[in-house]
mmCIF file of C-alpha atoms in Angstrom:
data_model
loop_
_atom_site.group_PDB
_atom_site.id
_atom_site.type_symbol
_atom_site.label_atom_id
_atom_site.label_comp_id
_atom_site.label_asym_id
_atom_site.label_seq_id
_atom_site.Cartn_x
_atom_site.Cartn_y
_atom_site.Cartn_z
ATOM 1 C CA MET A 296 108.203 85.552 121.482
ATOM 2 C CA VAL A 297 106.770 88.273 119.250
ATOM 3 C CA SER A 298 105.899 88.662 115.598
ATOM 4 C CA PRO A 299 108.872 89.698 113.448
ATOM 5 C CA THR A 300 109.287 93.374 112.705
ATOM 6 C CA HIS A 301 109.711 92.793 109.003
ATOM 7 C CA ASP A 302 108.423 94.903 106.158
ATOM 8 C CA ASN A 303 105.411 93.549 104.323
ATOM 9 C CA ALA A 304 106.817 94.772 101.110
ATOM 10 C CA ALA A 305 108.823 91.646 100.649
ATOM 11 C CA VAL A 306 111.061 92.527 97.795
ATOM 12 C CA ALA A 307 111.538 95.375 95.625
ATOM 13 C CA ALA A 308 113.505 97.547 93.556
ATOM 14 C CA PRO A 309 116.706 97.809 91.678
ATOM 15 C CA PRO A 310 119.373 100.271 92.727
ATOM 16 C CA ALA A 311 120.616 103.359 90.980
ATOM 17 C CA GLN A 312 122.881 102.935 87.982
ATOM 18 C CA ASP A 313 126.058 104.969 87.887
ATOM 19 C CA ALA A 314 126.821 106.801 84.677
ATOM 20 C CA ASN A 315 130.331 105.333 84.596
ATOM 21 C CA GLU A 316 129.193 101.766 85.128
ATOM 22 C CA ARG A 317 130.937 99.445 82.697
ATOM 23 C CA PHE A 318 130.440 95.922 84.029
ATOM 24 C CA ARG A 319 128.166 93.563 82.103
ATOM 25 C CA TRP A 320 127.647 91.414 85.182
ATOM 26 C CA VAL A 321 125.889 94.307 86.913
ATOM 27 C CA GLU A 322 123.046 94.247 84.386
ATOM 28 C CA VAL A 323 122.883 90.443 84.449
ATOM 29 C CA PHE A 324 122.690 90.601 88.255
ATOM 30 C CA ARG A 325 119.866 93.120 88.098
ATOM 31 C CA GLY A 326 118.055 91.081 85.485
ATOM 32 C CA LEU A 327 118.155 87.943 87.631
ATOM 33 C CA ALA A 328 117.021 89.936 90.641
ATOM 34 C CA ILE A 329 114.088 91.612 88.887
ATOM 35 C CA LEU A 330 112.886 88.208 87.689
ATOM 36 C CA GLU A 331 112.782 87.201 91.353
ATOM 37 C CA VAL A 332 111.039 90.420 92.419
ATOM 38 C CA VAL A 333 108.120 90.032 90.021
ATOM 39 C CA PHE A 334 107.685 86.337 90.862
ATOM 40 C CA HIS A 335 107.714 87.093 94.572
ATOM 41 C CA HIS A 336 105.002 89.703 94.280
ATOM 42 C CA ALA A 337 102.937 87.693 91.781
ATOM 43 C CA SER A 338 103.042 84.570 93.941
ATOM 44 C CA GLY A 339 102.026 86.597 96.973
ATOM 45 C CA ARG A 340 98.746 87.402 95.197
ATOM 46 C CA PHE A 341 97.777 83.715 95.268
ATOM 47 C CA LEU A 342 98.965 82.600 98.707
ATOM 48 C CA GLY A 343 95.820 83.927 100.380
ATOM 49 C CA MET A 344 93.626 81.919 98.007
ATOM 50 C CA LEU A 345 95.056 78.537 99.001
ATOM 51 C CA ASP A 346 94.322 76.300 101.980
ATOM 52 C CA ARG A 347 97.093 76.848 104.504
ATOM 53 C CA ASP A 348 97.009 73.161 105.423
ATOM 54 C CA GLY A 349 97.394 72.017 101.832
ATOM 55 C CA LEU A 350 100.480 70.983 99.881
ATOM 56 C CA ALA A 351 99.894 73.672 97.234
ATOM 57 C CA TRP A 352 100.027 76.451 99.844
ATOM 58 C CA LEU A 353 103.148 74.984 101.449
ATOM 59 C CA THR A 354 104.928 74.666 98.105
ATOM 60 C CA LEU A 355 104.101 78.203 97.036
ATOM 61 C CA ALA A 356 104.886 79.604 100.486
ATOM 62 C CA VAL A 357 108.322 77.944 100.514
ATOM 63 C CA LEU A 358 109.066 79.402 97.075
ATOM 64 C CA ASN A 359 107.761 82.811 98.105
ATOM 65 C CA ARG A 360 109.821 82.988 101.294
ATOM 66 C CA THR A 361 112.953 81.454 99.764
ATOM 67 C CA LEU A 362 112.774 83.966 96.904
ATOM 68 C CA HIS A 363 112.884 86.791 99.416
ATOM 69 C CA TYR A 364 116.310 88.278 98.985
ATOM 70 C CA ALA A 365 116.112 90.950 96.305
ATOM 71 C CA VAL A 366 116.136 94.017 98.551
ATOM 72 C CA PRO A 367 119.392 93.012 100.279
ATOM 73 C CA ALA A 368 120.835 91.886 96.930
ATOM 74 C CA PHE A 369 120.028 95.177 95.231
ATOM 75 C CA LEU A 370 121.453 97.120 98.174
ATOM 76 C CA MET A 371 124.664 95.115 97.995
ATOM 77 C CA MET A 372 124.936 95.915 94.291
ATOM 78 C CA THR A 373 124.144 99.584 94.888
ATOM 79 C CA ALA A 374 126.902 99.791 97.488
ATOM 80 C CA LEU A 375 129.312 97.970 95.180
ATOM 81 C CA VAL A 376 128.622 100.088 92.083
ATOM 82 C CA LEU A 377 128.525 103.481 93.782
ATOM 83 C CA THR A 378 131.514 102.847 96.048
ATOM 84 C CA THR A 379 133.508 101.741 93.001
ATOM 85 C CA ALA A 380 132.618 105.040 91.316
ATOM 86 C CA LEU A 381 133.360 107.060 94.465
ATOM 87 C CA LEU A 382 136.774 105.426 94.832
ATOM 88 C CA ARG A 383 137.603 106.628 91.331
ATOM 89 C CA GLN A 384 136.333 110.159 91.886
ATOM 90 C CA PHE A 385 134.170 111.860 94.494
ATOM 91 C CA ARG A 386 132.733 115.322 93.982
ATOM 92 C CA LEU A 387 130.075 116.062 96.546
ATOM 93 C CA ARG A 388 128.040 118.484 94.441
ATOM 94 C CA ARG A 389 127.978 116.227 91.393
ATOM 95 C CA TYR A 390 127.195 113.185 93.535
ATOM 96 C CA THR A 391 124.318 114.950 95.290
ATOM 97 C CA THR A 392 122.855 116.268 92.029
ATOM 98 C CA ASN A 393 123.016 112.858 90.358
ATOM 99 C CA ARG A 394 121.365 111.120 93.296
ATOM 100 C CA ALA A 395 118.601 113.723 93.407
ATOM 101 C CA LEU A 396 117.849 113.296 89.685
ATOM 102 C CA ARG A 397 118.128 109.519 89.693
ATOM 103 C CA ALA A 398 116.293 108.739 92.930
ATOM 104 C CA LEU A 399 114.720 111.618 94.849
ATOM 105 C CA LEU A 400 112.629 113.103 92.051
ATOM 106 C CA PRO A 401 111.351 109.701 90.761
ATOM 107 C CA TYR A 402 110.605 108.690 94.354
ATOM 108 C CA LEU A 403 108.476 111.784 94.951
ATOM 109 C CA LEU A 404 106.781 111.440 91.563
ATOM 110 C CA TRP A 405 105.870 107.773 92.001
ATOM 111 C CA SER A 406 104.780 108.295 95.585
ATOM 112 C CA GLY A 407 102.258 110.789 94.218
ATOM 113 C CA VAL A 408 101.251 108.432 91.388
ATOM 114 C CA TYR A 409 100.554 105.549 93.754
ATOM 115 C CA LEU A 410 98.716 107.691 96.285
ATOM 116 C CA ALA A 411 96.502 108.871 93.435
ATOM 117 C CA TYR A 412 96.074 105.291 92.192
ATOM 118 C CA ARG A 413 94.980 104.089 95.620
ATOM 119 C CA TYR A 414 92.389 106.856 95.715
ATOM 120 C CA PHE A 415 90.924 106.435 92.214
ATOM 121 C CA ALA A 416 91.126 102.631 92.084
ATOM 122 C CA PHE A 417 90.185 101.738 95.648
ATOM 123 C CA GLY A 418 88.741 104.917 97.156
ATOM 124 C CA ALA A 419 91.559 105.081 99.709
ATOM 125 C CA SER A 420 92.112 108.752 100.468
ATOM 126 C CA PRO A 421 95.638 109.648 101.634
ATOM 127 C CA ASP A 422 95.919 109.920 105.401
ATOM 128 C CA TRP A 423 97.919 113.109 105.625
ATOM 129 C CA SER A 424 98.587 112.510 109.306
ATOM 130 C CA ARG A 425 100.963 109.819 107.970
ATOM 131 C CA TRP A 426 102.846 112.235 105.712
ATOM 132 C CA ALA A 427 106.151 111.337 107.391
ATOM 133 C CA ASP A 428 105.547 107.659 106.628
ATOM 134 C CA TYR A 429 104.802 108.504 102.996
ATOM 135 C CA LEU A 430 107.804 110.795 102.638
ATOM 136 C CA PHE A 431 110.561 109.217 104.737
ATOM 137 C CA TRP A 432 109.642 105.548 104.965
ATOM 138 C CA GLY A 433 108.301 104.842 101.475
ATOM 139 C CA LYS A 434 104.767 103.974 102.570
ATOM 140 C CA ALA A 435 102.837 105.617 99.744
ATOM 141 C CA TYR A 436 102.679 102.097 98.267
ATOM 142 C CA PHE A 437 104.092 98.836 99.524
ATOM 143 C CA HIS A 438 107.121 98.645 97.220
ATOM 144 C CA LEU A 439 108.364 102.235 97.397
ATOM 145 C CA TYR A 440 110.166 101.667 100.677
ATOM 146 C CA PHE A 441 113.194 100.481 98.719
ATOM 147 C CA LEU A 442 113.800 103.923 97.216
ATOM 148 C CA ALA A 443 113.633 105.381 100.724
ATOM 149 C CA VAL A 444 116.295 102.900 101.841
ATOM 150 C CA ALA A 445 118.375 103.612 98.738
ATOM 151 C CA MET A 446 118.406 107.342 99.474
ATOM 152 C CA GLN A 447 119.539 106.646 103.030
ATOM 153 C CA LEU A 448 122.296 104.532 101.514
ATOM 154 C CA TYR A 449 123.327 107.408 99.244
ATOM 155 C CA VAL A 450 123.882 109.519 102.354
ATOM 156 C CA LEU A 451 125.750 106.728 104.135
ATOM 157 C CA LEU A 452 128.195 105.732 101.384
ATOM 158 C CA PRO A 453 130.307 108.938 101.365
ATOM 159 C CA LEU A 454 130.712 108.488 105.129
ATOM 160 C CA LEU A 455 132.066 104.972 104.539
ATOM 161 C CA LEU A 456 134.394 106.118 101.764
ATOM 162 C CA PRO A 457 137.412 106.844 104.041
ATOM 163 C CA VAL A 458 137.205 103.279 105.367
ATOM 164 C CA ALA A 459 136.857 101.875 101.846
ATOM 165 C CA ARG A 460 139.991 103.750 100.778
ATOM 166 C CA LEU A 461 141.923 101.844 103.460
ATOM 167 C CA ARG A 462 140.902 98.598 101.712
ATOM 168 C CA PRO A 463 140.482 96.601 104.924
ATOM 169 C CA PRO A 464 140.943 92.805 104.876
ATOM 170 C CA PHE A 465 137.867 90.613 104.751
ATOM 171 C CA TRP A 466 138.251 89.350 108.306
ATOM 172 C CA ALA A 467 138.055 92.928 109.609
ATOM 173 C CA VAL A 468 134.944 93.587 107.530
ATOM 174 C CA LEU A 469 133.387 90.347 108.800
ATOM 175 C CA LEU A 470 133.987 91.355 112.418
ATOM 176 C CA ALA A 471 132.498 94.791 111.699
ATOM 177 C CA ILE A 472 129.444 93.206 110.070
ATOM 178 C CA VAL A 473 128.755 90.981 113.074
ATOM 179 C CA ALA A 474 129.368 93.708 115.674
ATOM 180 C CA LEU A 475 127.395 96.456 113.930
ATOM 181 C CA THR A 476 124.493 94.184 112.975
ATOM 182 C CA MET A 477 124.075 92.978 116.547
ATOM 183 C CA ALA A 478 124.352 96.556 117.813
ATOM 184 C CA VAL A 479 121.611 97.691 115.421
ATOM 185 C CA TYR A 480 119.333 94.801 116.390
ATOM 186 C CA TRP A 481 119.646 95.238 120.155
ATOM 187 C CA PHE A 482 119.494 99.033 119.986
ATOM 188 C CA ASN A 483 116.244 98.698 118.044
ATOM 189 C CA ARG A 484 114.957 96.083 120.486
ATOM 190 C CA LEU A 485 115.932 97.706 123.783
ATOM 191 C CA VAL A 486 116.431 101.439 123.229
ATOM 192 C CA TYR A 487 114.526 102.870 120.261
ATOM 193 C CA ARG A 488 112.233 100.835 118.065
ATOM 194 C CA VAL A 489 112.353 102.017 114.459
ATOM 195 C CA PRO A 490 108.801 102.230 113.042
ATOM 196 C CA TYR A 491 109.633 100.215 109.932
ATOM 197 C CA THR A 492 112.845 98.215 110.107
ATOM 198 C CA GLY A 493 112.539 97.193 106.451
ATOM 199 C CA SER A 494 112.722 100.894 105.522
ATOM 200 C CA TYR A 495 115.849 101.494 107.602
ATOM 201 C CA VAL A 496 119.218 101.241 105.859
ATOM 202 C CA LEU A 497 121.144 100.048 108.932
ATOM 203 C CA TRP A 498 118.876 96.993 109.045
ATOM 204 C CA TYR A 499 120.792 95.907 105.938
ATOM 205 C CA THR A 500 124.253 96.411 107.448
ATOM 206 C CA PRO A 501 125.629 92.991 106.333
ATOM 207 C CA VAL A 502 124.974 93.485 102.615
ATOM 208 C CA VAL A 503 125.903 97.173 102.658
ATOM 209 C CA LEU A 504 129.315 96.536 104.213
ATOM 210 C CA LEU A 505 129.847 93.510 101.982
ATOM 211 C CA GLY A 506 129.075 95.634 98.915
ATOM 212 C CA VAL A 507 131.490 98.347 100.041
ATOM 213 C CA TRP A 508 134.227 95.761 100.594
ATOM 214 C CA LEU A 509 133.584 94.132 97.206
ATOM 215 C CA ALA A 510 134.027 97.566 95.609
ATOM 216 C CA THR A 511 137.599 97.556 96.902
ATOM 217 C CA GLN A 512 138.155 94.169 95.234
ATOM 218 C CA THR A 513 136.875 94.775 91.687
ATOM 219 C CA ALA A 514 140.345 94.322 90.197
ATOM 220 C CA ARG A 515 140.372 90.748 91.508
ATOM 221 C CA LEU A 516 136.656 90.069 91.726
ATOM 222 C CA ASP A 517 136.878 86.764 89.887
ATOM 223 C CA VAL A 518 139.323 85.482 92.515
ATOM 224 C CA VAL A 519 137.145 86.735 95.386
ATOM 225 C CA LEU A 520 134.069 85.041 93.928
ATOM 226 C CA ARG A 521 135.888 81.738 93.381
ATOM 227 C CA ARG A 522 137.253 81.730 96.914
ATOM 228 C CA GLY A 523 134.121 82.985 98.607
ATOM 229 C CA TRP A 524 131.233 81.083 97.040
ATOM 230 C CA LEU A 525 131.534 78.062 99.362
ATOM 231 C CA LEU A 526 131.426 80.242 102.484
ATOM 232 C CA ALA A 527 128.469 82.127 100.997
ATOM 233 C CA LEU A 528 126.680 78.853 100.274
ATOM 234 C CA GLY A 529 127.221 77.719 103.860
ATOM 235 C CA CYS A 530 125.826 81.011 105.193
ATOM 236 C CA ALA A 531 122.811 80.752 102.903
ATOM 237 C CA CYS A 532 122.057 77.164 103.924
ATOM 238 C CA VAL A 533 122.411 77.804 107.663
ATOM 239 C CA GLY A 534 120.398 80.996 107.326
ATOM 240 C CA LEU A 535 117.613 79.251 105.421
ATOM 241 C CA TRP A 536 117.513 76.490 108.047
ATOM 242 C CA LEU A 537 117.051 79.106 110.790
ATOM 243 C CA TYR A 538 114.780 81.458 108.883
ATOM 244 C CA LEU A 539 112.423 79.464 106.667
ATOM 245 C CA PRO A 540 110.390 77.587 109.334
ATOM 246 C CA LEU A 541 109.802 80.842 111.207
ATOM 247 C CA ALA A 542 108.934 82.667 107.998
ATOM 248 C CA LEU A 543 106.256 80.045 107.274
ATOM 249 C CA ASP A 544 104.941 80.340 110.831
ATOM 250 C CA ALA A 545 104.765 84.129 110.412
ATOM 251 C CA LEU A 546 102.757 83.670 107.200
ATOM 252 C CA ARG A 547 100.331 81.522 109.197
ATOM 253 C CA GLY A 548 99.961 84.375 111.688
ATOM 254 C CA GLN A 549 101.939 82.738 114.477
ATOM 255 C CA ALA A 550 104.346 84.520 116.806
ATOM 256 C CA VAL A 551 108.004 83.696 116.220
ATOM 257 C CA ASN A 552 111.388 84.334 117.815
ATOM 258 C CA THR A 553 112.493 87.539 116.114
ATOM 259 C CA PHE A 554 116.169 87.119 116.993
ATOM 260 C CA GLN A 555 116.405 83.721 115.300
ATOM 261 C CA TYR A 556 114.302 85.022 112.411
ATOM 262 C CA GLN A 557 116.556 88.012 111.805
ATOM 263 C CA VAL A 558 119.856 86.186 112.256
ATOM 264 C CA GLY A 559 118.678 83.529 109.837
ATOM 265 C CA ASN A 560 117.403 86.135 107.406
ATOM 266 C CA TRP A 561 120.661 88.110 107.505
ATOM 267 C CA LEU A 562 122.757 84.977 106.939
ATOM 268 C CA PHE A 563 120.507 83.766 104.137
ATOM 269 C CA THR A 564 120.124 87.018 102.228
ATOM 270 C CA THR A 565 123.808 87.935 102.523
ATOM 271 C CA GLY A 566 124.913 84.515 101.343
ATOM 272 C CA VAL A 567 122.440 84.468 98.462
ATOM 273 C CA SER A 568 123.396 87.999 97.408
ATOM 274 C CA PHE A 569 127.032 86.933 97.076
ATOM 275 C CA LEU A 570 126.051 83.747 95.230
ATOM 276 C CA LEU A 571 123.823 85.726 92.871
ATOM 277 C CA LEU A 572 126.794 87.963 92.092
ATOM 278 C CA ALA A 573 128.944 84.903 91.422
ATOM 279 C CA VAL A 574 126.311 83.464 89.071
ATOM 280 C CA ALA A 575 125.873 86.802 87.280
ATOM 281 C CA TYR A 576 129.643 87.182 86.890
ATOM 282 C CA TRP A 577 129.947 83.689 85.413
ATOM 283 C CA LEU A 578 126.960 84.155 83.100
ATOM 284 C CA SER A 579 128.300 87.491 81.870
ATOM 285 C CA THR A 580 131.289 85.678 80.372
ATOM 286 C CA ARG A 581 128.956 83.540 78.226
ATOM 287 C CA GLU A 582 127.743 84.790 74.866
ATOM 288 C CA TRP A 583 124.312 83.210 75.235
ATOM 289 C CA ARG A 584 121.144 84.873 73.979
ATOM 290 C CA VAL A 585 119.316 84.152 77.190
ATOM 291 C CA VAL A 586 122.059 85.941 79.137
ATOM 292 C CA SER A 587 121.764 88.951 76.816
ATOM 293 C CA GLY A 588 118.013 88.920 77.421
ATOM 294 C CA VAL A 589 118.487 88.870 81.179
ATOM 295 C CA GLY A 590 120.917 91.773 80.810
ATOM 296 C CA VAL A 591 118.327 93.776 78.881
ATOM 297 C CA LEU A 592 115.817 93.194 81.678
ATOM 298 C CA GLY A 593 118.474 94.393 84.109
ATOM 299 C CA ARG A 594 118.911 97.581 82.089
ATOM 300 C CA TYR A 595 115.218 98.367 82.649
ATOM 301 C CA SER A 596 114.962 96.831 86.110
ATOM 302 C CA LEU A 597 114.095 100.045 87.956
ATOM 303 C CA GLN A 598 111.309 100.822 85.508
ATOM 304 C CA ILE A 599 109.929 97.287 85.855
ATOM 305 C CA TYR A 600 110.118 97.593 89.599
ATOM 306 C CA LEU A 601 108.215 100.850 89.675
ATOM 307 C CA LEU A 602 105.487 99.715 87.268
ATOM 308 C CA HIS A 603 104.857 96.051 88.001
ATOM 309 C CA PRO A 604 102.808 96.495 91.232
ATOM 310 C CA LEU A 605 100.376 98.659 89.273
ATOM 311 C CA ILE A 606 99.937 95.946 86.624
ATOM 312 C CA LEU A 607 99.481 93.195 89.225
ATOM 313 C CA ALA A 608 96.986 95.283 91.185
ATOM 314 C CA GLU A 609 94.944 95.970 88.067
ATOM 315 C CA LEU A 610 94.853 92.283 87.129
ATOM 316 C CA ALA A 611 93.593 91.500 90.618
ATOM 317 C CA ARG A 612 91.090 94.371 90.497
ATOM 318 C CA TRP A 613 89.627 92.916 87.298
ATOM 319 C CA GLY A 614 88.983 89.714 89.235
ATOM 320 C CA LEU A 615 91.537 87.558 87.442
ATOM 321 C CA ALA A 616 93.228 86.384 90.636
ATOM 322 C CA GLY A 617 89.943 85.022 91.960
ATOM 323 C CA ALA A 618 88.775 83.608 88.651
ATOM 324 C CA LEU A 619 91.919 81.597 87.927
ATOM 325 C CA GLN A 620 93.550 78.836 89.909
ATOM 326 C CA ALA A 621 97.106 79.477 91.032
ATOM 327 C CA ARG A 622 98.537 77.027 88.490
ATOM 328 C CA PHE A 623 97.095 79.142 85.655
ATOM 329 C CA GLY A 624 96.893 82.546 87.251
ATOM 330 C CA LEU A 625 100.432 82.712 88.594
ATOM 331 C CA PRO A 626 102.159 82.317 85.191
ATOM 332 C CA LEU A 627 99.741 84.879 83.708
ATOM 333 C CA PHE A 628 100.366 87.384 86.486
ATOM 334 C CA TYR A 629 104.110 86.789 86.359
ATOM 335 C CA LEU A 630 104.532 87.219 82.602
ATOM 336 C CA THR A 631 102.128 90.162 82.414
ATOM 337 C CA GLY A 632 103.719 91.864 85.419
ATOM 338 C CA LEU A 633 107.122 91.482 83.803
ATOM 339 C CA LEU A 634 106.532 92.092 80.092
ATOM 340 C CA ILE A 635 104.092 95.020 80.151
ATOM 341 C CA PRO A 636 106.361 97.178 82.371
ATOM 342 C CA PHE A 637 109.339 96.166 80.237
ATOM 343 C CA GLY A 638 107.518 97.168 77.055
ATOM 344 C CA LEU A 639 106.427 100.489 78.509
ATOM 345 C CA ALA A 640 109.932 101.197 79.770
ATOM 346 C CA TRP A 641 111.406 100.385 76.364
ATOM 347 C CA LEU A 642 108.974 102.735 74.647
ATOM 348 C CA VAL A 643 109.571 105.601 77.085
ATOM 349 C CA ALA A 644 113.324 105.126 76.712
ATOM 350 C CA ARG A 645 112.939 106.222 73.068
ATOM 351 C CA ALA A 646 112.507 109.712 74.565
ATOM 352 C CA PRO A 647 115.508 109.943 76.923
ATOM 353 C CA ARG A 648 114.522 113.218 78.573
ATOM 354 C CA VAL A 649 111.063 111.898 79.384
ATOM 355 C CA SER A 650 112.525 108.655 80.716
ATOM 356 C CA LEU A 651 114.991 110.561 82.871
ATOM 357 C CA ALA A 652 112.225 112.735 84.319
ATOM 358 C CA ILE A 653 109.916 109.796 85.049
ATOM 359 C CA PHE A 654 112.279 107.009 86.045
ATOM 360 C CA GLY A 655 115.614 108.701 86.691
ATOM 361 C CA ARG A 656 117.036 106.668 83.806
ATOM 362 C CA ALA A 657 117.538 107.771 80.234
#
């Protein structure tokens, strides 16, 4: 029994948006996911303030760990959107240039911003002996690991394109998911231990392969979602049953069975990612104002992702987390961490070239 090799970063960022993207449900999906991301990080600020033996801690911890699926969900959507675009047309030079502008340059820029913030706000000088961690594993700040994973995914997807063009049946994809996921786990356990599994794209094999397969099914996606939601729900429930008790034990600092933890986590996050897509697809067919609002949040989800840790850290640095009880502080942190980044992103978007340079989005 050992402690799980899971990234502290919990949840994070939205994936890259393809210029040819035309599906409303993609933005609704991202909007729902970014709502979860900000809540997850805001609630994490208050867990350490509560008595671990109390009901309040248990309630918040269950919510925090259950709402712990956004990274796999965003990776599934990234694989779906980009593979769909690549199946229509793939030009290596154009693809590489777009990915560099949309992800690499913002990643380097925001890594520098957060290293500078850690120094000026907390006096934490960069440890340049860890430059590889900062550059390749997204460790300049806790949430930037997602962009590192996304860039690994950008390299991986063209390699999977020949398989996607074959449009394999779901049962073959399911067998591949199980076999490759187990191979990755045991290789990491017995042969070479990756420094940060949460920053390693193959650790997300189930959702990546599922996203690639879904890209081959976009013409009949409504049918796939109707037929698949019950299986996804079963996976999510079994996964949560395996994963949640161990996740709570890990929060308490106890050693847990990492194999059960990871199998449960993979089942849960893959099932929830599919269910979230089904919900987003259904909502996107409704002309409700709240759905339009969620879609707008999804349009600015990357910007919110990049900015919200800075807002939450500043609120905590001003002493608001300690001064307020969780029942009052959590809603304040959540709304502030969501709305201020959204407002800033909306303002910057008025200058498309500036927005593209800073966020990789115009």
